[in-house]
XYZ file of N, CA and C in Angstrom:
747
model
N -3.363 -5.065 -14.619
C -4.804 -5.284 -14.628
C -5.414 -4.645 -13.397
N -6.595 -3.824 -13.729
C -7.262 -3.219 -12.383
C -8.541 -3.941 -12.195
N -8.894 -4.138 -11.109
C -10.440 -4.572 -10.819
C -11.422 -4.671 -12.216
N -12.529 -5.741 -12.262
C -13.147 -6.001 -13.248
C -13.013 -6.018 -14.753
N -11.462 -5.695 -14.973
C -10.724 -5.262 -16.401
C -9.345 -5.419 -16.708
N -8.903 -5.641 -17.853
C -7.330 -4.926 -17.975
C -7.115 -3.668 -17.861
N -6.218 -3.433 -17.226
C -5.706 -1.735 -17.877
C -4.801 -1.815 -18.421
N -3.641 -2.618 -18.009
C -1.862 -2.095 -18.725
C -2.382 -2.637 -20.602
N -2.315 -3.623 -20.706
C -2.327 -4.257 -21.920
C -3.357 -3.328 -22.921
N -4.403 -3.970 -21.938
C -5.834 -4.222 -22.987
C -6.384 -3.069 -22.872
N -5.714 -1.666 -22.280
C -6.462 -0.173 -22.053
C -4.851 0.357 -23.195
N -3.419 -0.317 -23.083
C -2.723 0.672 -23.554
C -3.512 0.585 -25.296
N -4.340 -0.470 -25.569
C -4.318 -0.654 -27.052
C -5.241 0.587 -27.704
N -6.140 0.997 -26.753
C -6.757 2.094 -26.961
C -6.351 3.665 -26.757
N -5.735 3.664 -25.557
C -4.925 4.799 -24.833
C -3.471 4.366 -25.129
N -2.867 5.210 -26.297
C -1.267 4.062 -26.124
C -0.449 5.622 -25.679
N -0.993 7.203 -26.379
C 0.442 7.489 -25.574
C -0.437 8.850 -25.100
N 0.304 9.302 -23.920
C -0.028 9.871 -22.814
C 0.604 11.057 -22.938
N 0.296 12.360 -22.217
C 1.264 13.366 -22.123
C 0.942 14.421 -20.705
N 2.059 14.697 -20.092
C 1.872 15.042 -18.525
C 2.364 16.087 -18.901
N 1.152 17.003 -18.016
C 1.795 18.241 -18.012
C 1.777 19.503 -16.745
N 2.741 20.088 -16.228
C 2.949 20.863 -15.311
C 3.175 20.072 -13.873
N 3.128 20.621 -12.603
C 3.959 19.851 -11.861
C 5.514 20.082 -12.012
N 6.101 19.582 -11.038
C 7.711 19.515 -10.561
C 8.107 18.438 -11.899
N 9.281 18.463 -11.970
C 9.904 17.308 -12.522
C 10.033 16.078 -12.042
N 10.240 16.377 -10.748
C 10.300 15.131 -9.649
C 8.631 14.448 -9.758
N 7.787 15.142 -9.571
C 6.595 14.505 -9.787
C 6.077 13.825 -11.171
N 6.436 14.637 -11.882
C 6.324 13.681 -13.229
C 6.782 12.906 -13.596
N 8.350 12.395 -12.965
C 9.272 11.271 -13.071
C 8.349 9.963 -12.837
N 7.701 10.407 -11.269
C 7.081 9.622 -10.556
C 5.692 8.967 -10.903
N 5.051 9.706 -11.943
C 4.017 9.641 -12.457
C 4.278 8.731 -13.671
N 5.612 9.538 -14.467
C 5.909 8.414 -15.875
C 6.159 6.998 -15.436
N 6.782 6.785 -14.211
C 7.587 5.645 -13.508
C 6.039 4.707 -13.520
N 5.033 4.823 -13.044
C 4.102 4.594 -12.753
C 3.761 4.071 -13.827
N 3.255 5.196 -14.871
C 3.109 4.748 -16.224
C 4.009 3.531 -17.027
N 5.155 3.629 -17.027
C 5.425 2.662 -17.742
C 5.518 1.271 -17.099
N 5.491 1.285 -15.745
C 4.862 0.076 -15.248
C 3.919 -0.674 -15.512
N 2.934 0.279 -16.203
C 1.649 -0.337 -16.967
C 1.620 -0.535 -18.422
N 3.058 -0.293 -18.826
C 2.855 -0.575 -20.293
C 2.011 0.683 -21.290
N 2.354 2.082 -20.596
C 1.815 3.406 -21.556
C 3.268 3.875 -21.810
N 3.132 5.054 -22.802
C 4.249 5.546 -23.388
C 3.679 7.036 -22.942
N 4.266 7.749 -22.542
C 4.366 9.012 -22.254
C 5.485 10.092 -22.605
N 4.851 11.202 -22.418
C 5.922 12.541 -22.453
C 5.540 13.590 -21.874
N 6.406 14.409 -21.584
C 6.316 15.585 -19.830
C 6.440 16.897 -20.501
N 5.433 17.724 -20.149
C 5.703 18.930 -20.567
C 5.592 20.069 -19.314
N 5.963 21.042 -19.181
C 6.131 21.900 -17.980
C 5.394 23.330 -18.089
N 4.417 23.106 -19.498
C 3.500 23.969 -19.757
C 2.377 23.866 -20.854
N 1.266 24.292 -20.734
C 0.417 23.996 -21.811
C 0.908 24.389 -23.438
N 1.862 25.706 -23.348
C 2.511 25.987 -24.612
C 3.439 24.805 -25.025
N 4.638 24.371 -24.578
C 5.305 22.972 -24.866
C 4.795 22.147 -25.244
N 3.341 21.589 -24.922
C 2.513 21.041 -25.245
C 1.923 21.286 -26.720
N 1.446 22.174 -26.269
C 0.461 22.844 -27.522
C 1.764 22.465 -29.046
N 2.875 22.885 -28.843
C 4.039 22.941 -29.767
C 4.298 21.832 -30.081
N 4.161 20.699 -29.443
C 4.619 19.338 -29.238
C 3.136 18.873 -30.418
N 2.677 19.324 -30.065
C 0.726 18.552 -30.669
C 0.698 19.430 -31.967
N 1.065 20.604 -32.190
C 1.222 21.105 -33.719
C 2.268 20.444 -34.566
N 3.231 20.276 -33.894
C 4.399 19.770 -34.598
C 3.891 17.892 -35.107
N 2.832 17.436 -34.853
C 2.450 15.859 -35.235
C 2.286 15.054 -34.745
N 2.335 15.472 -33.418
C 2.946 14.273 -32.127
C 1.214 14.382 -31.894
N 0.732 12.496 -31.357
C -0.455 12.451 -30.956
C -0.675 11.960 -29.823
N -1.230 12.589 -28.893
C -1.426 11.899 -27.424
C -3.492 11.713 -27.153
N -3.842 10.477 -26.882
C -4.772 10.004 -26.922
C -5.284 10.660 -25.493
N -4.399 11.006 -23.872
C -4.766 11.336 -22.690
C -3.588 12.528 -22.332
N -4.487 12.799 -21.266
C -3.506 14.401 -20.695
C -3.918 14.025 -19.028
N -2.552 13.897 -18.417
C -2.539 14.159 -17.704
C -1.831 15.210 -16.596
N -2.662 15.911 -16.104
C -2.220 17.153 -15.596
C -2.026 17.086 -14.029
N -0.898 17.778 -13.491
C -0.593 17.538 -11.856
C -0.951 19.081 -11.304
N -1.570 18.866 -10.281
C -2.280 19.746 -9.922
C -0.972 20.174 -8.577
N -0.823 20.990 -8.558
C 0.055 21.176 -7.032
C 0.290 22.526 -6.894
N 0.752 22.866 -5.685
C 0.736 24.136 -5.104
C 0.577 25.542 -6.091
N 1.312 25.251 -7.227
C 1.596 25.878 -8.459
C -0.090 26.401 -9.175
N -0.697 25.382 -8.992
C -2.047 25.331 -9.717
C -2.922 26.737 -9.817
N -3.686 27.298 -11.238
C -4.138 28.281 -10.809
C -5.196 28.153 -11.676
N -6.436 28.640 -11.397
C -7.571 28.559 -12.403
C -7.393 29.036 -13.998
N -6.505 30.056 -14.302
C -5.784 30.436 -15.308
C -5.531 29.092 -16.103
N -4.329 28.476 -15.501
C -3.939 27.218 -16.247
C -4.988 26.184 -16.422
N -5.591 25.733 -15.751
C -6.863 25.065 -15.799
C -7.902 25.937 -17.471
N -8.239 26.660 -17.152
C -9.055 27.484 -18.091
C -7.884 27.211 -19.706
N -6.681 27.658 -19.649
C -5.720 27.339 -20.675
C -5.722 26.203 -21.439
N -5.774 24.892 -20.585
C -5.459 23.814 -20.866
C -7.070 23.066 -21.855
N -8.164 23.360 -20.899
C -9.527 22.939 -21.377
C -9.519 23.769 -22.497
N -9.304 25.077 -22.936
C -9.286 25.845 -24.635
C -8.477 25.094 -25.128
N -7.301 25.025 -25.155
C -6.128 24.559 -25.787
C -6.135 23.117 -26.557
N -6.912 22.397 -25.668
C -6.661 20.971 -25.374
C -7.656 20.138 -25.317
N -8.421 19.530 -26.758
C -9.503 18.656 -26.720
C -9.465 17.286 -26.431
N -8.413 17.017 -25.290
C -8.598 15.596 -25.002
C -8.820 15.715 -23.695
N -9.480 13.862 -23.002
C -9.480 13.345 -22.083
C -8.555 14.025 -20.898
N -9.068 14.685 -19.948
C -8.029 14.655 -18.874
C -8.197 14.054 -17.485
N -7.269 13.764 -17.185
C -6.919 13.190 -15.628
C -5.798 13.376 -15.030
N -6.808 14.413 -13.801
C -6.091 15.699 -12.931
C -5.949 14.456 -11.719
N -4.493 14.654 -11.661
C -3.349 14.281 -10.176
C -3.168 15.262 -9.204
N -3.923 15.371 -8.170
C -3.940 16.409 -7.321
C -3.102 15.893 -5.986
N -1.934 16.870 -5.821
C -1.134 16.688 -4.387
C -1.536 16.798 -3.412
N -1.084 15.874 -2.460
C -1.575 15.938 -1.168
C -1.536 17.082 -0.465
N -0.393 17.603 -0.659
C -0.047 19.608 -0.219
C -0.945 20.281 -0.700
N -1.596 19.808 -1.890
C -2.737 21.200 -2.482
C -4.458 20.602 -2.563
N -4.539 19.643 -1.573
C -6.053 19.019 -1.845
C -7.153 20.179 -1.560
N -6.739 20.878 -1.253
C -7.730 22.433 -1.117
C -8.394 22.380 -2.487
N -7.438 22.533 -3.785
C -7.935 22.671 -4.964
C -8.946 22.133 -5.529
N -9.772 20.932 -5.078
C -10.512 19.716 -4.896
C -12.009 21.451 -5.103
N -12.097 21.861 -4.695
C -13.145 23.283 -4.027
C -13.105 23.879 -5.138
N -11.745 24.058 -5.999
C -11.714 25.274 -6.984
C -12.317 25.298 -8.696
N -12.676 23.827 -8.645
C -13.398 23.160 -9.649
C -14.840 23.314 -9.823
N -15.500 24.003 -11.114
C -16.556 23.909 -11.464
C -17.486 22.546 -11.187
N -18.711 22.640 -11.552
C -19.324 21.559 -11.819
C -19.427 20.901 -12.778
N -19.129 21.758 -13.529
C -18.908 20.796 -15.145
C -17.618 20.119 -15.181
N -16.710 20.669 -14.396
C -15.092 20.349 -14.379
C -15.525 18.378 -13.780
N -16.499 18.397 -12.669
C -16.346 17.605 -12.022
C -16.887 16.750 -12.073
N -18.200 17.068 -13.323
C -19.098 16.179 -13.419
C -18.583 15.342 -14.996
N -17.524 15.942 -15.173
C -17.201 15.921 -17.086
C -16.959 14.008 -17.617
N -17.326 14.380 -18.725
C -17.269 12.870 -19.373
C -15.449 12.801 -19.442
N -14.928 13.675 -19.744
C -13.839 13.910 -20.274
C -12.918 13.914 -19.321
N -12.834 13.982 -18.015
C -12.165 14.406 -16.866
C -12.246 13.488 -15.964
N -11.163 12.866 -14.902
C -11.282 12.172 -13.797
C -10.159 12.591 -12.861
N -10.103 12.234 -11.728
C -9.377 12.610 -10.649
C -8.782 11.923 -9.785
N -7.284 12.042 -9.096
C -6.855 11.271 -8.466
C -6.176 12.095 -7.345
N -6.019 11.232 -6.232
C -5.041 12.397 -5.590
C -3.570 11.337 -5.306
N -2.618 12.042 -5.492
C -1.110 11.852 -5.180
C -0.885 11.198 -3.663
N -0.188 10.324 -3.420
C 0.442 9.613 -4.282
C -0.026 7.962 -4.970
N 0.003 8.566 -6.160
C -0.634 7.246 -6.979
C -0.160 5.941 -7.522
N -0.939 5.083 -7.667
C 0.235 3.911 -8.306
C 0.091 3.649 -9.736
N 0.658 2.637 -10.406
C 0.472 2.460 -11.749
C -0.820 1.781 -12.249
N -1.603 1.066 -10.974
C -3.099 0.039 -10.959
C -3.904 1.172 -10.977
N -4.030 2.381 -9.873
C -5.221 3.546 -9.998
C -5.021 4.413 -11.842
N -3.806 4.393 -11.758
C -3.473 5.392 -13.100
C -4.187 4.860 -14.414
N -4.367 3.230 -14.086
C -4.352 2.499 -15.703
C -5.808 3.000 -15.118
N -6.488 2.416 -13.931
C -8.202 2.253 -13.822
C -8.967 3.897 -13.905
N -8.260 4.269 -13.838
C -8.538 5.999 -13.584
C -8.430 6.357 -15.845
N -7.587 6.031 -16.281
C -7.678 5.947 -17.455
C -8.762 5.602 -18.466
N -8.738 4.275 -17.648
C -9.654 3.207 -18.525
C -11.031 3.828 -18.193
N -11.680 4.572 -17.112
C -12.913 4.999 -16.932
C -12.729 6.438 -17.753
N -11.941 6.523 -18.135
C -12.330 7.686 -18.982
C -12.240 7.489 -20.559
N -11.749 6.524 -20.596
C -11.878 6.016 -22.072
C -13.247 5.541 -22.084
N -13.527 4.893 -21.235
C -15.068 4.041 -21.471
C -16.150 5.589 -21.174
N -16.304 6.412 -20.413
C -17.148 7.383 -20.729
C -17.000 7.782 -21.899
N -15.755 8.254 -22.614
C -15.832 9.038 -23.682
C -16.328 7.753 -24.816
N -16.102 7.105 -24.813
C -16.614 5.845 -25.872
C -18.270 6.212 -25.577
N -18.411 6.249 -24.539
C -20.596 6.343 -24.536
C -20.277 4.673 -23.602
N -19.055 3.772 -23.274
C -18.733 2.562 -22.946
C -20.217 2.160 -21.842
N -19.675 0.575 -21.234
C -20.514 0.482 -20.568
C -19.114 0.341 -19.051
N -19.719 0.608 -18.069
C -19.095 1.053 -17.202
C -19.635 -0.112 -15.667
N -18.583 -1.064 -15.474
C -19.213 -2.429 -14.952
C -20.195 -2.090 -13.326
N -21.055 -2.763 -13.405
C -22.064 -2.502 -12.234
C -21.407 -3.119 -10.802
N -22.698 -2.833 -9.624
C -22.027 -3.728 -8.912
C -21.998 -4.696 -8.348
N -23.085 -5.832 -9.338
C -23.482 -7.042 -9.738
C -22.028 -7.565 -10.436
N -21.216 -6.744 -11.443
C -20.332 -8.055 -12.097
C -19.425 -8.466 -11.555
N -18.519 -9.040 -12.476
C -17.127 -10.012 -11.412
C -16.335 -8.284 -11.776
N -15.471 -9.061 -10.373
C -14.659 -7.852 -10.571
C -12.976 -9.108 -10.109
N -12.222 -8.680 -11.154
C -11.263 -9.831 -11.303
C -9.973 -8.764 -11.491
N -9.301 -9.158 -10.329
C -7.387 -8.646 -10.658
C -6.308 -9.849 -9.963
N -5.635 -10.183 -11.213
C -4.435 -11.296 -11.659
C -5.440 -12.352 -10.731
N -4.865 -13.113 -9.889
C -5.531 -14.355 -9.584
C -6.692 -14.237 -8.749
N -7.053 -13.020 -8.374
C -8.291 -13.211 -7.434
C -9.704 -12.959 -8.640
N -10.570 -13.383 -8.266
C -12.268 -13.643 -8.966
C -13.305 -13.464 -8.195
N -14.164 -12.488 -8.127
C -14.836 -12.256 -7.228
C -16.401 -12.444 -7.899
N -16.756 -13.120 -7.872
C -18.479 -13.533 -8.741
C -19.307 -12.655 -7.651
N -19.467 -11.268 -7.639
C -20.159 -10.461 -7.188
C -21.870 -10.939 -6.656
N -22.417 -11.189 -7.977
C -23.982 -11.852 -8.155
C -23.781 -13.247 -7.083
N -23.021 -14.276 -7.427
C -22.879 -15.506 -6.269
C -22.269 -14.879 -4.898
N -21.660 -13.941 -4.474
C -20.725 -13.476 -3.608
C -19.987 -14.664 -3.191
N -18.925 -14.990 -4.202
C -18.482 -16.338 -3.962
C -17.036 -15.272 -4.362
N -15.482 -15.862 -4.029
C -14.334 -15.319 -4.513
C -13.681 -16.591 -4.733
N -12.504 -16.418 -6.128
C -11.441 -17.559 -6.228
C -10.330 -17.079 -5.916
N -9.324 -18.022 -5.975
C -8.071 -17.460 -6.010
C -7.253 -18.459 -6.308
N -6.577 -18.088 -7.671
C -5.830 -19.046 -8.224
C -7.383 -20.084 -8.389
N -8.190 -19.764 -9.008
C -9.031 -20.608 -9.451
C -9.916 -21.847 -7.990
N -9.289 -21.404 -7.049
C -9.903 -22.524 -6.151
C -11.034 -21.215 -5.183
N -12.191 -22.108 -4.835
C -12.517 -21.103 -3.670
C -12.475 -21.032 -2.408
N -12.933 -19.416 -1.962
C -11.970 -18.917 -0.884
C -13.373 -18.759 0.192
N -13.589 -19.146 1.104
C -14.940 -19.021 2.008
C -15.029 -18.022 2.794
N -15.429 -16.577 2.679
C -15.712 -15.682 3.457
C -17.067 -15.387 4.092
N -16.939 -15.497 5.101
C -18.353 -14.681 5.450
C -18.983 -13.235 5.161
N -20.624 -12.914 4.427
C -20.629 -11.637 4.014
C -20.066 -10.619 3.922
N -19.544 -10.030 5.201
C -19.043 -9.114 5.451
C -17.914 -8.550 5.464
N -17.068 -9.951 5.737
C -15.492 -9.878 4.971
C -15.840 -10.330 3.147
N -16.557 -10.968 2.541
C -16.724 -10.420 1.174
C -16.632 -8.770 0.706
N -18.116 -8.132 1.562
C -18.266 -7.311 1.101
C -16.633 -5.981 1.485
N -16.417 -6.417 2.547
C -14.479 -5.647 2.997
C -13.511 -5.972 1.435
N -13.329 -7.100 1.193
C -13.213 -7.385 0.004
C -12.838 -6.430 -1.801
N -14.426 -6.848 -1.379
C -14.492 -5.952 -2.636
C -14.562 -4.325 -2.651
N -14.563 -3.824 -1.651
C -14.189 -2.700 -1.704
C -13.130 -2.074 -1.794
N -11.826 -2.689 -1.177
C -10.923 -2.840 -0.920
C -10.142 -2.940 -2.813
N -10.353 -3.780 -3.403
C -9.994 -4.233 -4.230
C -10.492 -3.176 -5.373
N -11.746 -2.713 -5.184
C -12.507 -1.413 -6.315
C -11.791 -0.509 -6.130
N -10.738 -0.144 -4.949
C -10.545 1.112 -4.816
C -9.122 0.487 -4.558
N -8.241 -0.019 -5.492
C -6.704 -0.282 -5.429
C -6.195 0.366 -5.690
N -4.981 0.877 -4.755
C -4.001 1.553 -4.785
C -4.591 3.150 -4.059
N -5.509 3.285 -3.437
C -5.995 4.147 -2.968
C -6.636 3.891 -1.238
N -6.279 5.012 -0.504
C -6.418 4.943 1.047
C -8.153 5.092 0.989
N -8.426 3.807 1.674
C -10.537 3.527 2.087
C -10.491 4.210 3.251
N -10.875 4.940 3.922
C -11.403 5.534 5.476
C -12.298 4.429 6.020
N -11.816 4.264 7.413
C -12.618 3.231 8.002
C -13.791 3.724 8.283
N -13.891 4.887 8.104
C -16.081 5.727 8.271
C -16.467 4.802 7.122
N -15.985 5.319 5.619
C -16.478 4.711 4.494
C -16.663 2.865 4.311
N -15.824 2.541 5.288
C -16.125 0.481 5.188
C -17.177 0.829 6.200
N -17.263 1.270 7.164
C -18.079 1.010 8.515
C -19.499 1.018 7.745
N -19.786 2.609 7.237
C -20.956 3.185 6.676
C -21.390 2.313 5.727
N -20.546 1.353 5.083
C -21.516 0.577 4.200
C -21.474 -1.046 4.712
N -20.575 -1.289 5.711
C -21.190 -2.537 6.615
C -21.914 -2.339 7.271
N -22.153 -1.145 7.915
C -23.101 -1.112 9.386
C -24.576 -0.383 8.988
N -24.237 0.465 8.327
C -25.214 1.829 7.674
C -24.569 2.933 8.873
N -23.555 2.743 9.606
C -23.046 3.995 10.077
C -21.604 3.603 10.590
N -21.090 4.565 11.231
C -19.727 4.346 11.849
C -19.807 3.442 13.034
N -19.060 3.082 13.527
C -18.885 1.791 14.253
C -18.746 3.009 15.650
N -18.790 2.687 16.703
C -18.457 3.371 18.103
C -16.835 3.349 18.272
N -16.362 4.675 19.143
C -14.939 4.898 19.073
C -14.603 3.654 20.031
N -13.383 3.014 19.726
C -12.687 2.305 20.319
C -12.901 0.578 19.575
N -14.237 0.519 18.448
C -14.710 -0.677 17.867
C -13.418 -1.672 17.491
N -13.327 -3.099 17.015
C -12.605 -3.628 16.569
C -13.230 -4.356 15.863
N -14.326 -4.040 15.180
C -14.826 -5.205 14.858
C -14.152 -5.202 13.337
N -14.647 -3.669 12.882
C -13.581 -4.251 11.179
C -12.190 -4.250 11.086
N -11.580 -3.997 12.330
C -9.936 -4.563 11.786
C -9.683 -6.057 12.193
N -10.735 -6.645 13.074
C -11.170 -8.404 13.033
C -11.682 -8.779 11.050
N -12.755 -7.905 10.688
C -13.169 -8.753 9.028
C -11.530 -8.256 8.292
N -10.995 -7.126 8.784
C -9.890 -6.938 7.702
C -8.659 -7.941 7.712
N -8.538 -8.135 9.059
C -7.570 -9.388 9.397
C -8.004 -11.009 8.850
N -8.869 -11.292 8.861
C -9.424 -12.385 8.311
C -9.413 -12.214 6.710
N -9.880 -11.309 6.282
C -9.593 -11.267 4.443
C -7.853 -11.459 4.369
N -7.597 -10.546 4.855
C -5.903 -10.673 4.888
C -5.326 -11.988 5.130
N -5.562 -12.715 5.967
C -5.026 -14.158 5.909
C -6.171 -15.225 5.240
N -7.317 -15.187 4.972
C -7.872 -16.424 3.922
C -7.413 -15.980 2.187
N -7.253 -14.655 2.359
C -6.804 -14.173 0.571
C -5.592 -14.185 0.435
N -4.926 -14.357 1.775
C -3.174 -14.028 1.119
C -2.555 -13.000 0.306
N -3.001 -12.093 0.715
C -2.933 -10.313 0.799
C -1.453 -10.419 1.181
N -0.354 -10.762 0.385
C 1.084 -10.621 0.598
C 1.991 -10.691 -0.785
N 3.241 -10.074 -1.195
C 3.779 -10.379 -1.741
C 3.887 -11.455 -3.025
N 4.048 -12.662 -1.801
C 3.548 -13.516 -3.047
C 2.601 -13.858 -3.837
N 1.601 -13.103 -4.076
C 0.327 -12.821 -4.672
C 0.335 -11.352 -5.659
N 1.335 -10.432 -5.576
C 1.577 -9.372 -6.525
C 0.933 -8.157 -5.513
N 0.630 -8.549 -4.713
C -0.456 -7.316 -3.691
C -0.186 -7.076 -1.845
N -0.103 -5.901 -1.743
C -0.169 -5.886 -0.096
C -1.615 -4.805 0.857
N -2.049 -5.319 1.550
C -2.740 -4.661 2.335
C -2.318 -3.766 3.353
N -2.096 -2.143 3.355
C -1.550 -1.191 4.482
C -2.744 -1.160 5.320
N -2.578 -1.132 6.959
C -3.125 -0.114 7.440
C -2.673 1.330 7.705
N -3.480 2.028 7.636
C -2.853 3.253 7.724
C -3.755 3.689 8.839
N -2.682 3.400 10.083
C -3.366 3.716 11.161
C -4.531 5.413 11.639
N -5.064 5.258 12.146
C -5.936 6.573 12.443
C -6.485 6.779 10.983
N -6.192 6.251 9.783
C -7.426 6.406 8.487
C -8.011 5.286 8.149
N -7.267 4.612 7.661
C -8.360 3.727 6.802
C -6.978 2.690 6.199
N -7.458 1.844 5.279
C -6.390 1.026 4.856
C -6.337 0.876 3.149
N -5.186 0.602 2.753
C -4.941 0.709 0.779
C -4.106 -0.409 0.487
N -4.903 -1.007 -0.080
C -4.592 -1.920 -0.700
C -3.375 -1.772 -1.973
N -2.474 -2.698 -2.462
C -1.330 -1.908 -3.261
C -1.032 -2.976 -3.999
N -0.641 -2.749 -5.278
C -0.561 -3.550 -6.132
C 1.074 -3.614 -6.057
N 2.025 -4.546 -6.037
C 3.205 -4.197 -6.257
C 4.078 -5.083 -7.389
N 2.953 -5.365 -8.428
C 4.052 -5.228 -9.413
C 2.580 -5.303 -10.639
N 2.557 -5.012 -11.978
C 1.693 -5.273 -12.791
C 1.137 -7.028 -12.993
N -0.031 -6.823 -12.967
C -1.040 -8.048 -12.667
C -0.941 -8.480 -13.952
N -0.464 -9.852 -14.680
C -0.726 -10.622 -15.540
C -1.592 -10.852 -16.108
């Protein structure tokens, strides 16, 4: 389950099978590994032709996901969008985030298309999915008024009230609002500019402590550990990612 939704279950019923294509082998292992953590069925191809052969021959894949890495060339990109009238969601390596530049505007603005960068988990993969199922549906796509709910935590956005395990949890604004950001963007590294800029309306002064004080306090009133299915990294000199470590019930 990702923020405000299911993904593994209640996204595989719509999205049930997947197909990856290009990238290392090693990376796609890592990507399927991911995947079936969430309860999708997948298959790896190492070119848009394999593909293409795979999809003539009867085989139906509802999503495409494509790994973008050093290898990447506008060619294949251009190949894949003729070839290939489904949903995609491009996995871009940390070695090749340059490529991020080499994308149209339509590429980036597309109903059909979403983006992640490597290395990903199985919570961003399902939520990164599920927003592209709900664009291509015409869906409604949750505001940032609603609850936004993963396995036992409840966050009543409109009350700015949170549960956990059904009881509530008393934060002050600002560790709310740390919170829920944190949690919208699971399994993915937040930059401490990006928490500052929307607690403060700017960056905090070099040497500040004030948000690794609200981050420490969410971390021990939420129980941001293990035994909760979830851990909080800092990742010193960036920002911090929240991590799902096992599929949310």
């Amino acid at each position: 389950m990702s923020p405000a939704t299911n993904t593994g279950q209640g996204l595989s019923r719509s999205i049930s099978s997947l197909a990856l294509v290009f990238g290392d082998e090693r990376n796609r292992g890592t990507l399927r590994s991911a995947l079936d953590s969430q309860g999708f069925a997948s298959a790896a191809f190492d070119s848009v032709q394999t593909l293409w052969e795979s999809m003539s021959s009867g085989r139906h894949y509802d999503a495409l996901i494509a790994c973008a890495d050093k290898g990447w060339s506008q060619r294949r990109w251009a190949n894949l969008r003729t070839m290939v009238k489904l949903p995609i969601l491009v996995v871009v390596s940390r070695d090749a985030l340059e490529l991020a530049a080499t994308f149209d505007e339509d590429s980036l603005n597309g109903e059909r298309i979403e983006f992640a960068t490597a290395p990903v988990d199985g919570a961003e993969l399902a939520m990164r999915l599920r927003l592209l199922h709900t664009r291509r549906q015409g869906g409604h796509v949750p505001s940032a008024e609603e609850d936004l709910i993963w396995g036992s935590f409840h966050f009543k956005r409109a009350a700015r009230v949170v549960l956990v395990d059904g009881v509530e949890v008393r934060l002050q604004p600002r560790e709310f609002e740390v919170a829920c950001i944190l949690f919208q963007n699971l399994g993915k590294v937040v930059a401490r500019t990006e928490i500052e800029e929307r607690l403060f309306d700017r960056p905090s002064s070099p040497g500040s402590r004030v948000l690794d004080v609200h981050v420490t306090r969410v971390r021990r009133k939420l129980g941001l550990g293990p035994e909760k299915g979830i851990r909080l990294l800092t990742i010193y000199g960036v920002g911090y990612r929240l991590v799902a470590l096992n599929p949310s019930p």
